[in-house]
Amino acid sequence: MDNLLEVKNLNKEYGRGTSKVKALQDISLTVPKGQFVSIMGPSGSGKTTFLQLVGGLDSPSSGEIIFNGVNLQYLNKEPEISVFRRKHIGFVFQFFNLIPSLTAQDNIALPLVIEGTSKTYINERVKFMLEIVGLKNQVLKYPHQMSGGQQQRVAIARALVRKPFILLADEPTGNLDTKTTLEIMELLKTTQKELEQTIILVTHNPIVSSYADRVIYFKDGRIIEDELLSNNKSKREISVEISEKLTDISGGTVYAN
Amino acid sequence: MLTNFIQYVIKQMNRNIRNLYIILGIAISISLLVSTSILYVGMKAEVENQVRENYGEKDVMIGYKNLVGYNDVVEAKLSEDDIEYIKNHPYVKQLSTVFFPLFNESRNGILFIGIAPNDSFAKTEFKIPQYDINENEVILSKDLLDRFKENNGKIKITFPSGEEGVWTVKEVLEGKSTVLFNIKDLQKTLKAPNKVNLMLIDLKENADKQQFIKDIKSNIDPRLIIDPIKEKDKFRSNLGGLRNIGIVFGVFILLISTYFVQSILQMSFKEKIQQMAILRSIGTSKKQLVFLVITEALILSLIGSVMGSGLGILIAKFGKNIVVGQLQTTILETPIPWNIITLIIIISILSVLVAGLVPAFKVANIPPIQVFSNTLNQEYTPKRRRTYTSLFFLTIGILLTTISIIFSEKLSGLSFIGSLILLLGVIVGLYLFVKPILIGVKYILGSINRIEVKLAINNLISQKVHTANAAIVIVLGLAIGFSLQNLLGAIEKGEYNRIENQFGTRLMVQAYAPMMSTLPLSLSSELKAIPGVNHVSALGKIISVKTDKNEELLVSPADFQSLMNMGLLSKHVNTSKPAIILSKEMATKFNYKIGEVIKLTGRSDQVEIKENTSFIITDIMDFVPSTLHSKLAIIDWKYLKLKGDSTYPRGFFIATTEKNTSEIEQLVYRVISKYPEAELLNQEIVIKDIKNQILRMYSIFYTAILSIFVVGFLGMYNSIHSNIISRKREYGILRATISTPTNLLNIIIIESLLIGLFSTIIGGVLGLTLTKGLSTFLDIDFIINWNVLITTIVIILIASIGVSLIPAFKLKRLKVVDFFNR
Ligand SMILES: Nc1ncnc2c1ncn2[C@@H]1O[C@H](COP(=O)(O)OP(=O)(O)OP(=O)(O)O)[C@@H](O)[C@H]1O
Ligand SMILES: [Mg+2]
């Protein structure tokens, strides 16, 4: 399988002198196309920092990030990096960040509109995305008329409408109840399968992680474990295992949601 | 579905209530500017109209003049060449020639005037429609009709010089003792062909009057008296002073409107920063963001401008009616000044653009990492630079104000600049005052042991920038509005005082055609006998006297003692010695000072000053009360020798303390009915007229002040509303932890009230400083109108509660979780 993402010896330091924080230390990994990766770890372990670097929002102190053979370092100036980000990377956040004055379908259309895509393509693509995320009946609703789960669906559709290389999601279910969390995870799983979408997701929730193909554990800016999940076990079993692993890593602290 | 970016711009605007505020803000500001400028133009036209109505169309009078007026006592006349020269002078717009023979005045008091046919002079000077007086026709006053009427219905006049003639009556005038002739006709009859002794001239707009006078004197005859019509100039320069105030006003209105729109926009962008951040996060380029802002600003300001202009025109139209109705004034209808409106619209579009671009660039330059982080931090801590700037302005402002107070005489401009800088300093660093003042309030309210009050005060202190932002509009509006109101009050009061001083008496009996006829001195005691009359002061006919230095002086004899009793003299005058009071103009002309002695010699038909009587200059006044004239002097009449004393005075001032003079008026009428020359003037009416004129001039500024308060109120609603809404999360935390919905409602209302209190304290102090600065600068009294100040403060406090109610109830109804939803 082709490697979509290749990360080599990535380091990130914040601040200098005594207040220096080594947020990421010597991270190396590869992600093949279509894989669903979950990142877990205690608070402050560098998960968000990692997503930000991979997403080209910030530049590493050292190391390389390569997407489909393109080294982000070469793009490390504006507006190239912004264009790359807009074309190839989709973001989903804990807060859905929808434009309140636009309907569901218009929110989804917005990235294409900004790019100046043709009208017919926009129509077609947005309809398709609405179907994927299961919001065919909510097209004309405004964000404040939708539930959190529905809003997150719109946000996911918006992130995917431009067919990004990779979807980066930082605690996308952090703001949702259990039932809705499961729905959103089912949706992400569907997109992975139907669109061959590569996904990296950060979460504290073992159940969420159980939907992934692979779980990477961070601690103090380092990867301390990287495991592929078995297809044979039930989600329940997997999440229990993850839970235990987390407890080991953080020395007794239990993480949930 | 959304398919292009412009659609997006419009769609997202469509559903944003904030845009309505912006449009409203722009519209109100523009309507304010437009209506003020329309009213101002109208008022200017009205003043010019008044000038023409009161003083005629003419700018300059040219003629040969002796002591009583323009006449032919001096054996000189204007030749046809002279007239031609003047007519062709480049400054001259229009010219009327008048033949105005003055016969020995004691025989009769009739004015014979020859005017050119169809001359506008007749229309304005004699207040008649423009008649074409043909030869053999006259227009004459009613009283003369019976006197000269022959049996055949014609008029026969025998002139004092012996000539006579017969005319048909063209029209009868309302006035007294006047006959208008065709000028050629009169010249022929009096055997003075082509004789012209008076010209009335209308100068072109930009004519240099002084230069014109020089030209005429050097080219025709240095003895010519050229008399620019002073009153008219004075009246116009009044308007000139008004223009300065108008400019101060305009600047303030512009300032407030710009600030208003700017603050709405800024708040709107503060709210929109999130939206822009999202846009950035899904790949909107900086260019697109700027485009978004420009398009939005253009659309908003265009709609606002059109609405505002329309509203402004309507306000000017209806507001005019209200002003006119309320203040019994008139403001002329004027064509809408489209050029001004266009300018205003362009300025407003530009300022909206600038106001919009600043936050757009701010957002565009936010590093993407910050855009993506969920806690896009909106908590705003003021930069240190801002604090320093504020402190800098404050120091300079206080310094300048102090210096200008110490050296107040010389540095009047400084106090104004100082107070403006102070205002700037306070506005920039308003948040610096939040804590000390609110702690003061807390201390004062210490006895009120309600948790809500404490919470509210703590909230406001911890959010001092928010608090300051919410307060800024009120502070600014109050400071400016209040100082302007005080300023106008002071000007108005000063003006009223001046008038009251000038017209200290209420009634005046005057011999009609004051230059010619006189009244018996005995009338004085008859008038004095009328119940309700406190003092009567006779004034004599103006006589020409010579000083020992051979200067010609026009003096009017008056009874100094009774003038003093009437309060018409500003000083006590020792009447045991001959005294003279000079007008400032005369004193400057001949370089006389108080205390100097002038020796006067002079005589007229009826009166004589003994050779070289010494008069002490006891006072120099702006203008001389008993004559209401700036070119004259008065001397105490005790030191005159009357020849046939029975018919010397030309008028009597009657002073009464009675408020309602109508009864006295009736009695005075009865007394004077024996003397056909006598006429009663009610000075009260004159005073009222002048006061009305003043009111008329200032009414426009009152309209403007009112509008400032309206705009201020809207600004207040806007800022308090967005202050509350932008702190939704904070209130949510309160609700989640300690407060009930009612607690929250109370907290919000108390906060708003406290903001109002804070603003009025600062705005009031600033307003007073600004008033002081302005009044020193413009050299007017510093008057604090406590009524207005207190009323305004009460209104603001009530209003601040009022404006908080809608958002407060909105939040009260929310469930706790809703506070945290975007
Ligand atoms: N902008 C920054 N400046 C300085 N230090 C930072 C910055 N961003 C993150 N850090 C530090 O880097 C480390 C990693 O932070 P990061 O946000 O990646 O953790 P995380 O794993 O996402 O934690 P959480 O689970 O709480 O979201 C932390 O110690 C954090 O304090
Ligand atoms: Mg994180």
PDB file of C-alpha atoms and ligand atoms in Angstrom, chain A residues 14 21 23 42-49 171 204, ligand 1:
ATOM      1  CA  TYR A  14       7.655  25.946  22.206  1.00  0.00           C
ATOM      2  CA  VAL A  21       8.559  22.980  26.189  1.00  0.00           C
ATOM      3  CA  ALA A  23       5.897  19.309  22.753  1.00  0.00           C
ATOM      4  CA  PRO A  42      -2.813  12.189  28.362  1.00  0.00           C
ATOM      5  CA  SER A  43      -3.450  15.879  28.282  1.00  0.00           C
ATOM      6  CA  GLY A  44      -0.401  17.852  27.135  1.00  0.00           C
ATOM      7  CA  SER A  45       1.164  14.839  25.456  1.00  0.00           C
ATOM      8  CA  GLY A  46       1.404  16.632  22.107  1.00  0.00           C
ATOM      9  CA  LYS A  47      -1.577  15.222  20.192  1.00  0.00           C
ATOM     10  CA  THR A  48      -2.949  18.553  19.053  1.00  0.00           C
ATOM     11  CA  THR A  49       0.546  19.783  18.265  1.00  0.00           C
ATOM     12  CA  GLU A 171     -11.683  15.503  19.501  1.00  0.00           C
ATOM     13  CA  HIS A 204      -9.659  10.650  24.797  1.00  0.00           C
TER      14      HIS A 204
HETATM   15  N1  LIG C   1       1.436  27.626  21.468  1.00  0.00           N
HETATM   16  C1  LIG C   1       2.062  26.991  22.469  1.00  0.00           C
HETATM   17  N2  LIG C   1       3.022  27.614  23.179  1.00  0.00           N
HETATM   18  C2  LIG C   1       3.680  26.984  24.173  1.00  0.00           C
HETATM   19  N3  LIG C   1       3.441  25.741  24.543  1.00  0.00           N
HETATM   20  C3  LIG C   1       2.496  25.039  23.863  1.00  0.00           C
HETATM   21  C4  LIG C   1       1.745  25.646  22.812  1.00  0.00           C
HETATM   22  N4  LIG C   1       0.883  24.716  22.324  1.00  0.00           N
HETATM   23  C5  LIG C   1       1.072  23.617  23.080  1.00  0.00           C
HETATM   24  N5  LIG C   1       2.037  23.814  23.979  1.00  0.00           N
HETATM   25  C6  LIG C   1       2.554  22.820  24.937  1.00  0.00           C
HETATM   26  O1  LIG C   1       2.895  21.691  24.216  1.00  0.00           O
HETATM   27  C7  LIG C   1       2.510  20.544  24.904  1.00  0.00           C
HETATM   28  C8  LIG C   1       1.579  19.711  24.034  1.00  0.00           C
HETATM   29  O2  LIG C   1       0.367  20.370  23.892  1.00  0.00           O
HETATM   30  P1  LIG C   1      -0.831  19.809  23.008  1.00  0.00           P
HETATM   31  O3  LIG C   1      -1.852  20.844  22.910  1.00  0.00           O
HETATM   32  O4  LIG C   1      -0.296  19.245  21.777  1.00  0.00           O
HETATM   33  O5  LIG C   1      -1.349  18.632  23.965  1.00  0.00           O
HETATM   34  P2  LIG C   1      -2.570  17.650  23.732  1.00  0.00           P
HETATM   35  O6  LIG C   1      -2.049  16.322  23.740  1.00  0.00           O
HETATM   36  O7  LIG C   1      -3.381  18.086  22.578  1.00  0.00           O
HETATM   37  O8  LIG C   1      -3.416  17.863  25.071  1.00  0.00           O
HETATM   38  P3  LIG C   1      -4.992  17.799  25.308  1.00  0.00           P
HETATM   39  O9  LIG C   1      -5.360  16.400  25.382  1.00  0.00           O
HETATM   40  O10 LIG C   1      -5.188  18.488  26.614  1.00  0.00           O
HETATM   41  O11 LIG C   1      -5.642  18.544  24.175  1.00  0.00           O
HETATM   42  C9  LIG C   1       1.860  20.989  26.191  1.00  0.00           C
HETATM   43  O12 LIG C   1       2.812  20.937  27.232  1.00  0.00           O
HETATM   44  C10 LIG C   1       1.479  22.401  25.915  1.00  0.00           C
HETATM   45  O13 LIG C   1       1.550  23.160  27.082  1.00  0.00           O
END
